[in-house]
Amino acid sequence: MAPKLTTCTFCGVGCGIYLETQSNRLVGAYPSMSHPTNSGRLCVRGWHVHEVAGAPDRLKKPLIRSNGQLHEASWDEAISFIAERLGQIRQKYGPDSIAFLNSPRCSNEESYLLQKLARAVIGTNNVDHGAGVYCNNSIDVLMDMLGVAASTSSIDDLAASEVIVVDGVDLNRQLPTIAGWVIRAKLKGARLIGIGSRRNRVAENADIFLQIKPHTEVALYEAMAKVIVDRALANLPFIKAHCSDYQAFLEQSLNCDLQKSAAICDVPADAIEAAAISFARAGSAALLYSTGIESRGRESIQAMVNLVLLTGQVGKKGAGLFPLTEQNNLQGVCDMGMLPDRLPGYRPVADPAARAAFAGAWKAPIPASPGLDAHAVLGDRGGGKVKAVWLDRYDPIATALFGDVRCLGECDLVVKQHLFQTGLSEFAHVVLPTTAFGEERVSFTSTERRIQLAQKVIDPPADLIPAWEQVVRLAQAMGADWKYTSSEQVMDEIASVIPFYSGVTYDNLAREYGRQWPCTTERPLGTPRLFEEGSSGRKFAFAQIRPVTQGGAASGEYPLTLVIGNSLYYWHQSVLIRHSETLNREYRLLLMDYPNGFVEINTDDARKLQIRDGQKIRLRAAGGSAVSMARVTSEVRTGTIFVPYFVQQIRSQLVPQNGNGSSLIPVRVEKETA
Ligand code: SF4
């Protein structure tokens, strides 16, 4: 049988791959030569994506806790147990005492059914995805300003960009295939502008690198807008035809002082000027930023969209705004409504017409109040209100950066769906094993809105049922009249309730390379580039932003600013990476010099403090202290301490009372002598 095209499930790029099988085992992966995103290329993760399914410690049977221990159970026992406990909890405490969280790696079908279970069967909007712990700001801002919460263009559009701005995201490490597109565009003559507080490989290749103080992007974009307005480079015909609220934005922009903004960001004013002029004068300019783990403040995203609107860099080849999703289905889980305040297709829960539409489709009333988000559920169980939590392929113990998510231990019921035992199992009352990549036919939506099928090429271990089907069985056990017998039927329903998926069928996803939404009956081939006809329907809206008056968080006693963010090293803690033999080895090698983790300190700061690479140091903040090892590097800017995302305990040790507060912490560094 000819191999079927499938999609890599490690990151949001969604590279096209084929899987090799032998005797119902996955034994290899190789790239599609013609897939528009990766054209024959894969990163190291893609080459080894098949190894996860064959890991020897896969969970294969449901487990139920009794007498303090997890014991094997049948599917019927596990589903009945959960249905009964959820029913009791709902009756005693009400539907909002139950919450559902999933991973941004879950399939579209699984995510759609999970939020439908919450809303239509349990009666709560307490649904969110794991990346929502950090924020869903990007969704809200893009919906308000552009009317669409997604990338406006396709990854291969970057080949035609004259200017590419990469803000904050470490492309080479997080989304390597996109980094390849950017570097190839640069080799063909595109100008590359990097923005961020940490030097990465984008910075090494950039024509202009603006190494700003952490979290001063708003001041930077305001200053760029000021330069563009002052030099009469604003695209006035585009603004007049397609935008609203320009006058208020203009008045605010005219009040901006370039020199003051440059001082706030701590970068030269002439570099800001050069970047702004390049972006505005380009025939096509693209702006890339991350929507994932590294949370972006609402205003920094508004400032980026303002810049794109001011210059009309949208709706044409090589131009656009690229909110990048690092997890493979963050776009899809949001499209499917795994959001506490938005129904599938981003319709607000607060909108009575939207609720009525879904109530009609699902034959059940939809609760009117927005639900608790992941942060509230995991922070303190929504003030103690949440008594039961369902976690689908998501383990906050391994990934959440804030506070102490062990409050889950106080729940009356914790259900975990996962491939493997993880730290969360300690608190779980029921563990449901899930199918792995290659064992089920489902769909994912990549960072360029491309909906693609992941094909079933091997059978799952005996008895194992797909996660989406587990949700169906639970809904049925709780009295719902759900009749899905295949994931394809779920997609048919998704197409019937989400207008921009309305032309999607498994048949057309299996042709060519999936479909980029909006894929409708009028546009069955999908839409690679949004807004080619302008703002279509409603006008784009400029946002007014509070003027920024200072940057950074350091003070006299605590002269350095601690920032938490992603680095290549964080991958070594990923549950999936740890279960790929090759990738586990690769990523652990990175940590050979710092086996217990590290924080990064700039070379000049280290010299002043007489700290050498590999030395034990103590970080002191107003609220506490933490010990780590110093990695001395010029990648971080002076005045900054960078904590890779996997060193989770540092934030809670430094800010114990408010571990989920500010992401910038003023600190000082001392040598640790003990
Ligand atoms: Fe997979 Fe992402 Fe690597 Fe492509 S870039 S092979 S989707 S991990």
Short mmCIF file of N, CA and C and ligand atoms in Angstrom, two decimals, residues 7-17 37-38 41-47 49 174-178 326 328 571, ligand 1:
data_model
loop_
_atom_site.label_atom_id
_atom_site.label_comp_id
_atom_site.label_asym_id
_atom_site.label_seq_id
_atom_site.Cartn_x
_atom_site.Cartn_y
_atom_site.Cartn_z
N THR A 7 1.16 14.30 9.22
CA THR A 7 1.78 15.55 9.65
C THR A 7 2.57 15.34 10.93
N CYS A 8 3.74 15.94 11.00
CA CYS A 8 4.55 15.85 12.20
C CYS A 8 3.81 16.54 13.34
N THR A 9 3.82 15.91 14.52
CA THR A 9 3.03 16.45 15.63
C THR A 9 3.90 17.03 16.74
N PHE A 10 5.11 17.42 16.42
CA PHE A 10 5.93 18.01 17.48
C PHE A 10 5.75 19.51 17.60
N CYS A 11 5.62 20.24 16.49
CA CYS A 11 5.48 21.70 16.65
C CYS A 11 4.45 22.25 15.67
N GLY A 12 4.19 23.54 15.79
CA GLY A 12 3.11 24.17 15.05
C GLY A 12 3.34 24.34 13.56
N VAL A 13 4.54 23.99 13.07
CA VAL A 13 4.79 24.16 11.64
C VAL A 13 3.95 23.18 10.83
N GLY A 14 3.82 21.94 11.35
CA GLY A 14 3.00 20.96 10.64
C GLY A 14 3.66 20.42 9.38
N CYS A 15 4.94 20.04 9.47
CA CYS A 15 5.64 19.52 8.29
C CYS A 15 4.97 18.23 7.80
N GLY A 16 4.97 18.05 6.49
CA GLY A 16 4.42 16.83 5.90
C GLY A 16 5.43 15.70 5.96
N ILE A 17 5.01 14.56 6.50
CA ILE A 17 5.93 13.42 6.60
C ILE A 17 5.21 12.13 6.21
N THR A 37 5.07 23.36 3.08
CA THR A 37 5.72 23.94 4.26
C THR A 37 7.16 23.49 4.40
N ASN A 38 7.42 22.19 4.19
CA ASN A 38 8.79 21.73 4.48
C ASN A 38 9.57 21.24 3.27
N ARG A 41 12.31 18.83 3.86
CA ARG A 41 13.16 19.05 5.04
C ARG A 41 12.41 18.65 6.32
N LEU A 42 13.17 18.21 7.31
CA LEU A 42 12.62 17.96 8.65
C LEU A 42 13.66 18.39 9.66
N CYS A 43 13.24 18.78 10.85
CA CYS A 43 14.22 19.03 11.90
C CYS A 43 14.45 17.73 12.66
N VAL A 44 15.37 17.77 13.61
CA VAL A 44 15.74 16.53 14.31
C VAL A 44 14.53 15.88 14.99
N ARG A 45 13.57 16.70 15.45
CA ARG A 45 12.40 16.11 16.12
C ARG A 45 11.54 15.34 15.12
N GLY A 46 11.36 15.92 13.93
CA GLY A 46 10.55 15.27 12.92
C GLY A 46 11.11 13.92 12.50
N TRP A 47 12.43 13.83 12.40
CA TRP A 47 13.04 12.56 11.98
C TRP A 47 12.80 11.46 13.01
N VAL A 49 10.00 11.48 15.28
CA VAL A 49 8.65 11.59 15.85
C VAL A 49 8.01 10.21 16.04
N GLN A 174 12.79 26.74 18.15
CA GLN A 174 11.40 26.35 18.41
C GLN A 174 10.64 25.95 17.16
N LEU A 175 10.87 26.63 16.07
CA LEU A 175 10.14 26.34 14.82
C LEU A 175 11.15 26.30 13.67
N PRO A 176 12.02 25.27 13.66
CA PRO A 176 13.19 25.30 12.78
C PRO A 176 12.84 25.41 11.29
N THR A 177 11.73 24.83 10.87
CA THR A 177 11.41 24.91 9.45
C THR A 177 11.13 26.35 9.04
N ILE A 178 10.47 27.10 9.91
CA ILE A 178 10.20 28.51 9.60
C ILE A 178 11.52 29.29 9.60
N GLU A 326 3.71 27.47 18.85
CA GLU A 326 4.82 26.52 18.97
C GLU A 326 4.33 25.08 19.14
N ASN A 328 1.87 21.89 18.43
CA ASN A 328 1.41 21.51 17.10
C ASN A 328 -0.07 21.81 16.83
N TRP A 571 13.51 21.64 26.10
CA TRP A 571 12.97 20.43 25.46
C TRP A 571 13.30 19.16 26.23
FE1 SF4 B 1 8.16 18.55 13.14
FE2 SF4 B 1 8.18 21.15 13.69
FE3 SF4 B 1 10.46 19.90 13.13
FE4 SF4 B 1 8.63 20.31 11.21
S1 SF4 B 1 9.78 21.89 12.31
S2 SF4 B 1 9.78 18.43 11.59
S3 SF4 B 1 6.70 20.09 12.38
S4 SF4 B 1 9.12 19.54 14.89
#
